[in-house]
XYZ file of C-alpha atoms in Angstrom:
741
model
C -67.246 227.546 -72.241
C -64.128 229.155 -70.930
C -63.350 232.762 -71.564
C -61.920 233.513 -74.984
C -58.130 233.191 -74.865
C -57.677 235.247 -77.988
C -56.588 232.488 -80.406
C -58.445 230.909 -83.325
C -58.814 227.507 -81.637
C -62.232 227.273 -80.018
C -61.689 223.711 -78.899
C -59.474 224.728 -76.021
C -62.337 226.831 -74.685
C -65.165 224.310 -74.888
C -66.524 222.802 -71.688
C -66.967 220.309 -70.217
C -63.696 218.445 -70.789
C -64.750 215.253 -69.009
C -67.557 214.062 -66.763
C -67.136 212.509 -63.327
C -69.548 211.206 -60.665
C -71.573 214.221 -59.408
C -75.106 213.023 -58.603
C -76.158 211.526 -55.291
C -72.688 211.756 -53.882
C -72.382 210.966 -50.206
C -70.416 213.710 -48.544
C -69.503 214.687 -45.000
C -72.176 216.802 -43.427
C -70.900 220.206 -42.416
C -72.215 222.414 -39.537
C -74.363 225.409 -40.540
C -76.454 228.056 -38.774
C -78.235 229.130 -41.914
C -82.022 228.980 -41.793
C -83.355 225.842 -43.402
C -80.269 223.798 -42.761
C -80.006 221.669 -39.704
C -76.664 220.162 -38.853
C -74.973 218.864 -35.812
C -71.604 218.789 -37.681
C -71.415 215.075 -37.369
C -72.860 212.907 -40.137
C -73.289 212.535 -43.874
C -75.355 214.077 -46.587
C -76.071 213.470 -50.286
C -75.147 216.194 -52.761
C -75.185 216.806 -56.566
C -73.203 219.061 -58.919
C -69.722 219.987 -60.017
C -68.670 220.381 -56.398
C -69.121 216.643 -56.079
C -67.505 215.842 -59.466
C -64.397 218.025 -59.225
C -62.832 216.219 -56.225
C -62.854 213.011 -58.249
C -60.950 214.717 -61.065
C -58.542 216.430 -58.681
C -57.800 213.148 -56.945
C -57.086 211.420 -60.243
C -54.790 214.287 -61.267
C -52.831 213.799 -58.058
C -52.551 210.058 -58.646
C -51.329 210.682 -62.219
C -48.573 212.993 -61.040
C -47.613 210.539 -58.336
C -47.180 207.820 -60.966
C -45.381 209.974 -63.553
C -44.169 213.403 -62.537
C -43.067 214.077 -66.142
C -46.740 214.688 -66.964
C -46.721 217.840 -64.861
C -48.178 220.737 -66.911
C -45.837 223.378 -68.305
C -46.073 226.250 -70.749
C -46.061 223.926 -73.755
C -48.109 220.925 -72.677
C -50.591 219.663 -70.136
C -49.997 215.929 -69.838
C -52.437 215.475 -66.948
C -55.295 217.072 -68.859
C -54.467 215.134 -72.025
C -54.417 211.848 -70.141
C -57.708 212.566 -68.389
C -59.354 213.340 -71.718
C -57.726 210.528 -73.703
C -58.654 207.735 -71.297
C -62.280 208.771 -70.770
C -65.036 206.448 -71.924
C -67.784 207.630 -74.240
C -70.825 208.549 -72.129
C -74.229 207.801 -73.604
C -76.461 209.769 -71.285
C -79.698 211.675 -71.601
C -78.460 213.677 -74.575
C -76.608 210.911 -76.384
C -72.862 210.431 -76.369
C -72.051 210.550 -80.074
C -69.502 213.124 -81.341
C -71.102 216.519 -81.786
C -68.747 217.504 -84.607
C -67.379 214.210 -85.980
C -65.513 215.968 -88.778
C -63.490 217.792 -86.124
C -63.293 215.183 -83.339
C -64.361 211.568 -83.226
C -65.061 211.793 -79.438
C -66.032 215.251 -78.192
C -69.647 215.719 -77.176
C -71.134 219.105 -76.239
C -72.758 217.698 -73.088
C -70.214 215.156 -71.882
C -66.903 216.388 -73.275
C -64.470 213.542 -74.008
C -66.457 211.168 -71.831
C -66.723 209.579 -68.419
C -63.493 209.192 -66.471
C -62.031 205.668 -66.338
C -60.016 205.902 -63.157
C -57.991 202.712 -63.657
C -56.942 203.565 -67.199
C -56.141 207.130 -66.218
C -53.850 206.124 -63.360
C -52.273 203.160 -65.237
C -49.198 204.929 -66.608
C -48.386 202.246 -69.235
C -47.792 204.123 -72.465
C -46.613 203.357 -75.972
C -43.359 204.907 -77.102
C -42.670 205.201 -80.819
C -38.932 205.278 -81.514
C -37.543 206.059 -84.982
C -34.374 203.960 -84.759
C -33.102 203.822 -88.353
C -33.273 205.860 -91.544
C -31.401 204.226 -94.432
C -31.271 204.729 -98.183
C -30.630 202.216 -100.956
C -28.417 202.278 -102.992
C -25.700 203.555 -100.693
C -24.175 205.843 -103.324
C -27.022 206.777 -105.688
C -26.643 208.677 -108.919
C -29.161 210.738 -110.799
C -31.690 208.396 -112.370
C -31.585 205.853 -109.559
C -34.710 204.908 -107.680
C -33.687 205.545 -104.063
C -35.583 203.604 -101.405
C -35.802 205.343 -98.038
C -36.350 202.744 -95.288
C -37.460 203.879 -91.831
C -37.564 201.536 -88.857
C -40.067 202.404 -86.127
C -39.913 200.505 -82.836
C -42.379 200.487 -79.944
C -40.164 200.619 -76.867
C -43.053 201.523 -74.556
C -45.218 199.370 -72.312
C -48.415 199.543 -74.356
C -49.267 198.599 -77.928
C -49.547 201.378 -80.475
C -52.965 201.227 -82.114
C -52.133 203.656 -84.872
C -49.688 206.394 -85.781
C -48.699 208.652 -88.642
C -45.333 209.151 -90.319
C -44.072 211.880 -92.593
C -40.944 212.188 -94.719
C -39.278 215.583 -95.043
C -36.580 216.285 -97.638
C -34.712 219.589 -97.403
C -37.440 220.969 -95.084
C -40.241 220.082 -97.517
C -42.725 217.332 -96.709
C -42.765 214.821 -99.565
C -44.958 212.066 -98.102
C -47.151 211.192 -95.120
C -48.744 207.858 -94.366
C -50.411 205.792 -91.664
C -48.371 203.161 -89.864
C -51.050 200.965 -88.320
C -50.451 199.105 -85.067
C -47.098 198.275 -83.477
C -46.957 195.784 -80.619
C -44.753 196.285 -77.592
C -41.107 195.338 -78.286
C -41.690 194.997 -82.016
C -41.126 197.198 -85.016
C -42.320 198.047 -88.509
C -40.353 199.293 -91.490
C -41.860 201.980 -93.674
C -40.382 202.578 -97.134
C -40.636 205.305 -99.722
C -39.281 205.229 -103.291
C -37.712 208.493 -104.370
C -36.024 209.597 -107.607
C -33.778 212.542 -106.734
C -31.716 214.659 -109.067
C -28.001 215.230 -108.569
C -27.283 217.052 -105.309
C -27.117 216.829 -101.518
C -30.221 216.215 -99.419
C -31.246 216.188 -95.753
C -33.827 213.452 -95.205
C -35.917 213.471 -92.005
C -38.525 211.008 -90.751
C -41.047 211.922 -88.047
C -43.695 209.798 -86.326
C -46.686 211.689 -84.876
C -50.297 211.293 -83.751
C -49.488 208.110 -81.854
C -52.536 206.480 -80.254
C -52.776 205.895 -77.365
C -50.808 209.036 -76.634
C -47.160 208.683 -75.717
C -45.290 210.731 -73.171
C -41.862 210.837 -74.842
C -41.761 212.627 -78.188
C -38.044 213.312 -78.340
C -37.242 210.015 -80.102
C -39.913 210.419 -82.778
C -37.606 212.193 -85.259
C -34.460 210.992 -87.021
C -32.626 212.359 -90.024
C -29.815 211.432 -92.405
C -28.058 212.983 -95.371
C -27.946 211.677 -98.941
C -25.542 212.696 -101.698
C -26.722 211.955 -105.242
C -24.009 211.832 -107.908
C -24.145 212.724 -111.565
C -25.800 210.334 -114.000
C -23.420 207.667 -115.367
C -21.762 207.880 -118.756
C -23.326 206.513 -121.920
C -24.002 202.789 -121.856
C -25.914 200.158 -119.906
C -27.126 200.986 -116.401
C -29.274 198.226 -114.917
C -30.811 198.977 -111.532
C -32.768 196.780 -109.133
C -35.522 199.151 -108.097
C -37.644 196.831 -105.934
C -37.502 193.405 -104.274
C -40.379 191.731 -102.452
C -42.461 188.642 -101.734
C -46.218 188.294 -101.975
C -46.364 185.995 -98.936
C -47.065 188.245 -95.957
C -46.977 185.536 -93.292
C -44.670 182.662 -94.340
C -43.850 179.743 -92.074
C -40.811 177.512 -91.793
C -40.046 175.353 -94.890
C -42.706 177.047 -96.999
C -41.760 177.633 -100.640
C -42.471 181.285 -101.299
C -42.160 183.377 -104.446
C -39.652 186.232 -104.467
C -39.484 189.021 -107.030
C -37.007 191.602 -108.302
C -37.991 194.512 -110.533
C -35.148 195.653 -112.792
C -34.971 198.760 -114.957
C -32.468 199.780 -117.625
C -31.952 203.462 -116.890
C -28.916 203.744 -119.179
C -28.626 204.664 -122.837
C -27.859 201.227 -124.314
C -29.705 197.902 -124.429
C -28.578 195.230 -121.961
C -28.071 191.848 -123.648
C -27.767 189.550 -120.642
C -27.059 189.311 -116.920
C -27.383 187.001 -113.919
C -29.552 187.658 -110.875
C -28.258 186.003 -107.714
C -30.269 185.697 -104.510
C -28.648 185.460 -101.072
C -30.098 184.546 -97.678
C -27.941 186.240 -95.037
C -24.951 186.150 -97.458
C -25.521 182.494 -98.510
C -26.433 182.235 -102.206
C -29.437 179.976 -102.777
C -30.368 180.556 -106.427
C -29.125 182.111 -109.680
C -31.551 183.280 -112.367
C -30.717 184.189 -115.970
C -31.754 187.655 -117.083
C -33.095 188.574 -120.490
C -32.563 191.516 -122.826
C -33.731 194.853 -121.422
C -34.236 197.828 -123.700
C -33.522 201.395 -122.583
C -36.113 202.572 -119.992
C -37.706 199.104 -119.981
C -38.646 197.386 -116.710
C -38.913 193.645 -116.159
C -39.766 191.486 -113.151
C -37.875 188.255 -112.479
C -39.371 185.751 -110.054
C -37.700 183.013 -108.082
C -38.412 180.764 -105.121
C -37.063 180.658 -101.594
C -37.521 177.976 -98.934
C -38.405 179.959 -95.844
C -36.419 179.483 -92.639
C -37.805 180.288 -89.219
C -36.754 183.678 -87.895
C -35.825 186.960 -89.492
C -33.889 186.752 -92.755
C -32.414 189.417 -94.980
C -32.797 188.453 -98.636
C -30.474 190.179 -101.088
C -30.803 190.296 -104.878
C -27.604 191.093 -106.797
C -26.969 191.436 -110.537
C -23.661 190.181 -111.977
C -22.155 189.430 -115.407
C -24.019 192.314 -117.050
C -23.327 192.544 -120.795
C -22.357 195.047 -122.113
C -20.534 196.248 -119.006
C -22.742 198.111 -116.547
C -21.747 201.765 -116.061
C -23.037 202.073 -112.488
C -22.590 199.224 -110.015
C -24.033 201.102 -107.022
C -27.603 200.118 -107.893
C -26.983 196.461 -108.764
C -28.285 195.010 -105.502
C -31.167 195.463 -103.073
C -32.426 193.755 -99.915
C -35.577 193.206 -97.937
C -36.203 191.650 -94.542
C -38.752 188.900 -93.980
C -39.924 187.338 -90.728
C -40.747 183.628 -90.940
C -42.915 181.962 -88.332
C -42.352 178.542 -86.759
C -44.046 175.406 -88.091
C -47.565 174.975 -86.652
C -48.510 172.041 -84.453
C -51.348 171.043 -86.812
C -50.772 169.837 -90.389
C -50.330 172.613 -92.932
C -50.282 171.389 -96.519
C -48.867 173.379 -99.413
C -48.081 172.401 -103.041
C -44.584 173.350 -104.192
C -42.048 172.929 -107.008
C -44.639 172.652 -109.765
C -42.585 172.150 -112.930
C -42.742 170.796 -116.481
C -39.983 168.434 -117.622
C -39.586 167.969 -121.367
C -40.014 169.937 -124.568
C -43.085 172.134 -124.696
C -44.002 171.239 -128.243
C -47.167 169.804 -129.700
C -47.223 166.018 -129.490
C -44.265 165.755 -127.132
C -44.634 163.763 -123.918
C -43.808 165.911 -120.906
C -43.863 165.217 -117.185
C -45.692 167.482 -114.763
C -44.147 167.145 -111.317
C -44.933 168.733 -107.967
C -44.454 168.234 -104.250
C -47.036 168.155 -101.485
C -45.416 169.766 -98.446
C -46.633 169.256 -94.879
C -45.276 172.333 -93.119
C -46.840 171.402 -89.793
C -45.502 169.092 -87.113
C -48.393 166.598 -87.215
C -48.782 163.810 -89.790
C -51.802 164.099 -92.029
C -53.607 163.155 -95.221
C -54.705 165.480 -97.999
C -56.527 165.184 -101.319
C -54.834 166.666 -104.367
C -56.200 167.637 -107.764
C -54.122 168.415 -110.866
C -55.951 170.498 -113.450
C -54.954 171.699 -116.916
C -57.089 174.581 -118.134
C -59.623 173.767 -115.425
C -59.972 170.112 -116.438
C -58.968 167.509 -113.857
C -56.294 165.221 -115.287
C -55.098 163.588 -112.076
C -56.206 163.345 -108.445
C -55.645 161.261 -105.360
C -54.769 161.171 -101.675
C -51.364 161.751 -100.147
C -50.224 160.868 -96.646
C -47.425 163.174 -95.573
C -45.528 163.075 -92.306
C -44.962 166.233 -90.332
C -42.342 168.595 -91.802
C -41.779 166.394 -94.871
C -43.090 166.101 -98.435
C -44.483 163.719 -101.036
C -43.517 163.931 -104.725
C -46.115 163.414 -107.448
C -45.890 163.388 -111.250
C -48.150 163.072 -114.274
C -47.233 162.340 -117.919
C -49.016 164.536 -120.435
C -49.006 164.664 -124.232
C -48.647 168.389 -124.868
C -51.129 170.181 -127.094
C -50.504 173.467 -128.869
C -51.428 176.694 -127.098
C -51.262 178.474 -123.751
C -52.256 176.385 -120.745
C -52.763 176.913 -117.023
C -51.472 174.036 -114.903
C -52.829 174.115 -111.359
C -52.506 171.963 -108.242
C -55.148 172.232 -105.511
C -55.145 170.620 -102.061
C -58.308 170.040 -100.028
C -59.998 168.000 -97.303
C -57.109 167.612 -94.895
C -57.343 165.018 -92.135
C -56.818 166.163 -89.433
C -57.799 169.728 -90.240
C -54.866 171.894 -91.232
C -53.917 175.202 -89.672
C -54.206 177.289 -92.844
C -55.899 177.080 -96.228
C -54.191 180.135 -97.702
C -51.317 178.186 -99.275
C -53.259 175.246 -100.759
C -52.935 176.188 -104.436
C -50.158 176.746 -106.942
C -50.299 177.300 -110.699
C -48.053 178.063 -113.657
C -48.680 179.199 -117.233
C -47.024 177.317 -120.097
C -46.861 177.877 -123.860
C -46.787 174.806 -126.109
C -45.419 175.404 -129.598
C -46.551 173.819 -132.836
C -44.554 170.683 -133.706
C -41.537 171.371 -135.916
C -38.086 170.065 -136.708
C -35.404 171.482 -134.424
C -31.737 170.797 -134.949
C -28.642 171.028 -132.803
C -25.005 170.255 -133.493
C -23.667 167.557 -131.203
C -20.021 166.892 -132.133
C -17.268 167.391 -134.699
C -14.497 164.773 -134.913
C -11.777 163.199 -137.089
C -8.995 160.640 -136.802
C -5.506 161.893 -135.942
C -2.877 162.356 -137.234
C -3.873 164.780 -139.996
C -1.308 165.475 -142.735
C -0.909 168.320 -145.160
C -2.220 167.647 -148.697
C -3.848 164.374 -147.645
C -7.613 163.720 -147.485
C -9.133 163.730 -144.009
C -12.665 162.550 -143.160
C -14.472 164.954 -140.791
C -17.591 163.671 -139.002
C -20.321 166.029 -137.742
C -23.166 164.697 -135.568
C -26.522 166.509 -135.861
C -29.661 165.789 -133.796
C -33.294 166.603 -134.545
C -34.760 167.223 -131.096
C -38.049 168.526 -132.475
C -41.330 166.713 -132.854
C -41.359 166.589 -136.645
C -39.104 165.123 -139.372
C -37.038 167.710 -141.197
C -34.132 168.574 -143.469
C -31.064 170.534 -142.413
C -28.023 171.840 -144.289
C -24.709 171.514 -142.479
C -21.649 173.536 -143.540
C -18.021 172.873 -142.584
C -15.483 175.713 -142.375
C -11.691 175.597 -142.040
C -10.269 178.886 -140.730
C -13.503 180.642 -141.831
C -13.221 179.280 -145.390
C -16.075 177.016 -146.444
C -15.055 173.418 -147.072
C -18.389 171.922 -148.123
C -22.127 171.709 -147.328
C -24.336 168.663 -146.928
C -28.138 168.493 -146.758
C -29.518 165.713 -144.577
C -33.012 164.524 -143.644
C -33.314 163.543 -139.983
C -36.345 161.994 -138.322
C -37.836 163.524 -135.185
C -35.858 162.615 -132.103
C -33.014 161.043 -134.116
C -29.330 161.829 -134.644
C -27.267 161.431 -137.826
C -23.594 161.682 -138.742
C -22.655 163.930 -141.683
C -19.253 163.288 -143.317
C -17.009 165.797 -145.106
C -13.740 165.266 -147.015
C -11.134 167.927 -146.294
C -7.603 168.345 -147.702
C -5.564 170.782 -145.585
C -3.104 172.881 -147.583
C -0.848 174.020 -144.749
C 0.814 172.323 -141.831
C -0.327 174.254 -138.737
C -3.126 174.449 -136.190
C -6.402 175.063 -138.044
C -9.802 175.905 -136.553
C -12.608 173.731 -137.908
C -16.146 175.014 -137.321
C -19.548 173.783 -138.366
C -22.959 175.449 -138.575
C -26.445 174.519 -139.753
C -29.037 176.631 -141.524
C -31.401 176.081 -138.555
C -29.798 178.687 -136.276
C -26.590 180.637 -135.677
C -25.090 178.181 -133.207
C -21.678 176.745 -134.110
C -19.272 174.229 -132.666
C -15.526 174.611 -133.109
C -12.419 172.507 -132.656
C -8.732 172.945 -133.482
C -6.929 170.340 -135.598
C -3.143 170.107 -135.824
C -2.000 169.455 -139.403
C 1.443 167.870 -139.818
C 3.868 167.635 -142.695
C 3.871 164.251 -144.441
C 6.384 162.019 -142.743
C 9.179 160.417 -144.901
C 11.436 157.499 -143.874
C 14.581 158.774 -142.296
C 17.992 157.964 -143.847
C 20.348 157.081 -141.073
C 23.503 159.188 -140.712
C 26.957 157.814 -141.629
C 29.713 157.918 -139.033
C 33.311 158.305 -140.308
C 36.192 158.858 -137.953
C 39.702 160.046 -138.818
C 42.768 159.537 -136.610
C 46.016 161.504 -136.949
C 49.211 161.154 -134.947
C 51.270 164.295 -134.487
C 49.385 165.869 -137.379
C 49.999 162.957 -139.769
C 46.876 161.062 -140.786
C 47.064 157.302 -140.469
C 47.342 155.448 -143.766
C 44.677 153.077 -142.488
C 41.625 155.123 -141.581
C 40.616 152.632 -138.920
C 43.983 151.899 -137.240
C 46.644 154.230 -135.989
C 49.966 153.521 -134.305
C 51.294 155.970 -131.761
C 53.775 156.259 -128.947
C 53.042 157.455 -125.480
C 53.319 161.221 -125.432
C 52.218 161.640 -129.053
C 49.363 164.003 -129.845
C 46.552 161.928 -131.331
C 43.821 163.859 -133.149
C 40.278 162.486 -133.586
C 37.898 163.993 -136.159
C 34.268 163.259 -137.051
C 34.200 165.839 -139.842
C 33.777 163.179 -142.524
C 30.504 161.980 -140.945
C 27.342 163.090 -142.753
C 23.496 162.844 -142.893
C 22.052 162.803 -146.405
C 18.524 163.960 -145.396
C 19.224 166.141 -142.409
C 21.972 167.136 -140.050
C 24.066 165.551 -137.353
C 23.217 166.962 -133.949
C 25.453 164.924 -131.648
C 28.947 163.367 -131.684
C 29.838 160.827 -129.008
C 33.397 159.418 -128.798
C 34.249 156.447 -126.584
C 37.843 155.225 -126.177
C 38.341 151.983 -124.203
C 41.707 150.462 -123.205
C 41.435 146.711 -123.761
C 43.701 145.716 -120.898
C 41.500 147.095 -118.102
C 38.441 148.649 -119.837
C 39.575 152.147 -118.856
C 37.185 154.511 -120.683
C 37.578 157.984 -122.142
C 34.435 159.867 -123.360
C 34.230 163.006 -125.505
C 31.152 164.856 -126.888
C 32.653 167.148 -129.535
C 33.165 166.689 -133.246
C 36.983 167.053 -133.107
C 39.485 166.788 -130.258
C 43.096 165.886 -129.410
C 44.333 163.435 -126.812
C 47.735 162.329 -125.484
C 48.039 158.730 -124.308
C 50.358 158.248 -121.336
C 50.121 154.458 -121.170
C 50.741 151.935 -123.850
C 48.126 149.478 -124.971
C 45.457 148.817 -127.524
C 42.565 151.292 -127.464
C 39.287 150.725 -129.292
C 37.746 153.976 -130.558
C 33.998 154.310 -131.243
C 32.339 157.377 -132.806
C 28.532 157.457 -132.594
C 26.682 160.220 -134.485
C 22.972 161.101 -134.043
C 20.871 162.998 -136.590
C 18.044 165.527 -136.152
C 15.406 162.765 -136.169
C 17.029 160.685 -133.478
C 18.638 157.944 -135.592
C 22.311 157.109 -135.031
C 25.256 155.304 -136.628
C 28.676 154.224 -135.300
C 32.229 153.928 -136.611
C 34.977 151.998 -134.829
C 38.732 152.159 -135.074
C 41.791 151.318 -132.997
C 44.823 153.092 -131.661
C 47.898 150.985 -130.777
C 49.970 152.920 -128.292
C 53.535 151.728 -127.660
C 55.758 152.649 -124.800
C 58.462 154.856 -126.255
C 61.916 153.265 -125.403
C 65.478 154.434 -126.286
C 68.304 151.755 -126.582
C 72.004 152.811 -126.767
C 74.717 150.271 -128.162
C 78.650 150.278 -128.045
C 79.369 148.860 -131.544
C 79.168 150.305 -135.018
C 75.894 148.497 -135.464
C 74.392 150.143 -132.386
C 71.338 152.326 -133.162
C 68.277 153.605 -131.398
C 65.507 151.060 -131.592
C 61.853 151.974 -131.048
C 60.225 148.646 -130.431
C 56.703 149.571 -131.393
C 55.303 146.795 -133.502
C 56.470 144.042 -131.147
C 54.644 145.583 -128.171
C 51.404 146.063 -130.073
C 51.534 142.573 -131.490
C 52.132 140.999 -128.109
C 49.200 142.959 -126.607
C 46.765 141.780 -129.239
C 47.898 138.144 -129.152
C 47.271 138.180 -125.393
C 43.560 138.827 -125.965
C 42.882 135.844 -128.236
C 41.259 133.835 -125.432
C 38.067 135.940 -125.539
C 37.286 135.426 -129.180
C 33.688 134.523 -130.109
C 32.729 132.264 -133.007
C 32.968 133.768 -136.451
C 29.993 133.058 -138.664
C 30.572 134.849 -141.961
C 33.554 136.677 -143.487
C 34.775 137.872 -146.881
C 37.548 140.068 -148.204
C 37.209 143.843 -148.073
C 36.651 143.990 -151.823
C 33.686 141.582 -151.512
C 31.976 143.646 -148.758
C 33.293 141.615 -145.859
C 30.952 141.287 -142.909
C 30.198 139.363 -139.739
C 26.547 138.488 -138.877
C 25.476 137.745 -135.300
C 22.102 137.105 -133.771
C 22.987 139.068 -130.596
C 24.332 142.608 -130.679
C 26.409 144.381 -128.071
C 30.046 144.616 -126.940
C 32.087 141.543 -127.891
C 35.557 140.278 -128.990
C 36.129 138.635 -132.394
C 39.035 136.715 -133.933
C 40.247 138.121 -137.229
C 39.684 135.442 -139.911
C 42.793 136.610 -141.766
C 45.451 136.548 -139.063
C 43.705 135.330 -135.920
C 44.232 138.677 -134.164
C 41.610 139.937 -131.727
C 39.090 142.619 -132.783
C 37.313 144.343 -129.814
C 33.744 145.675 -130.409
C 32.600 148.089 -127.646
C 29.317 149.451 -129.063
C 25.897 147.980 -129.717
C 25.553 149.978 -132.928
C 24.890 147.787 -136.029
C 26.009 147.763 -138.788
C 29.539 148.905 -137.950
C 32.784 148.812 -139.929
C 35.842 147.534 -138.014
C 39.489 146.749 -138.789
C 41.900 144.191 -137.426
C 44.667 145.978 -135.523
C 47.159 143.260 -136.543
C 46.753 142.705 -140.259
C 44.613 145.801 -140.930
C 41.911 143.788 -142.740
C 38.510 145.605 -142.665
C 35.099 144.079 -142.065
C 31.404 145.148 -141.700
C 29.528 143.787 -138.682
C 25.755 143.489 -139.240
C 22.911 142.231 -137.080
């Protein structure tokens, strides 16, 4: 051994370090005058010993430094020595080459050191290089109570595979975990994770990789740190957290159906009633799973399925629609990365999508369906076996083309109890690349047969009127496997209307009828429920007041000239320039109100029209002529009635005479009479007439504007409205008539 260097490490003083060729070494013969040695200083000799071995070691040291000068020894390290020792081969010589102290070193031997030098390996400077490239924590903003996952990415950026290495996690200068990493190929990486439950506070988190084998030359990139701030625990209430996500398929291939899992914990102070778990593949959602109730501090695992895609994918699980509202959203999602291999050239069969369709109840017929996937590129044939509780119920052969599938199904009459349904694939032709994915199974629970009821529909016939009986129909279905009786109750605005008990056969539907008399006219919520469960169906019904037949309004118009009402309510005589007043005040509606007044004044000579929309108004006529006046009134239910009168307007003329008999003459009557006689040519046939006292009327098959001849004097009566019945008066003799349809 070497001389004691004063420290407690005896290993740095043990010799030999390595062994090198030192026996029977041919060496240059040197000249010597010593007795017993003969030499002519030209030739070769054979020698043994360390003098022959050391030049080999020195030469290798020089070659190492030539290849990588960074291995030059300094005060802290001796890279040349380490490389010489590390790349030596175990030497099994005369004394045996096994480790002398295996609990201290798995290589060192008292006689041969670390072994026999392997010159090629020593000089080959290819080295691994472990690089800690990422340290991340999930969730991003944790609070006290969260399970924080520390993820560390370690890459091998060297030129040689890493056979093994160690990693340690240091939090606030205290080591909390150390673990082995295993091998890392060149230009690949591994991700090491650690689950940590910190209290509120700030933390420095450091990851370090060490003891890399084979030894690496660069240690500066073996350490990386980050900081984590943990907030206070959330307020009272629900706090669901995804604490872990994973798959149990370590080596999936393209198109393989693999199971994915999410572990969820309620770390709040209140029970969670429901939530949704959504899965995303590189931000594309591929499935949504319904969550169940989770009590405080309870953990559940929800499983789903993902169709693998070649390459690296990041799968993210995210909780949404948490009820009651979640108090901490920072821990509602979590990811993991999975690397999916390409499809193999050979067939690779895998059963997938094993499912039960139908009601899992004793005696019910259900369908067991599954797919046989060929994940490989080559067509092939495979035998399949379907077993229930270990008993074969179906089997056969399936020919499946490369990268496609074949669907199979089996009808089964369910029996009560828990059952294991399993599909097995075997005897592939040609041989498949893997047998690891040739089975799939599910557990099912089949209930005892019973009657099960559900409400299907609630309906009635509109319109529905206050205080009148209405028939309400409720459809109820028995979807169970046994006949049964159910009581159905109808409610109107939460007040019970009636209950009916009905017997319904298994698998059948029946209509239950109720009689309901609404007491108010408004929108009323009808709801129905059975005594089978708490489910209800609801629907709003609009209840109307009972409709009565509308009484049409009565139109009455009044005409005044210069403030003096005409003696005949339907005919007025005026001069140009007079103020003629029109009033609909006498119109009325016995069962409602009048909402609209519409006046139409038409000059018979040229159909010149004047329209007014108010109840009362005044008008001054500037031209003489006969004007028909129509007042149409409309009530609040849309019905209308019309009144018609006439205004005879005369041109006002002043005549001055020279004799005692001269006086002003206002020739009014003559002008009006002449105007009316001139319109006799347009008279239509008169069918019926009577005197005013006998309820005179005309009756025509066609309604609309028309001209009539007065049956009393032959004068023309102009009708300008389609309204029927209507009362009119002759402008000549002032006889009055009623025109009906």
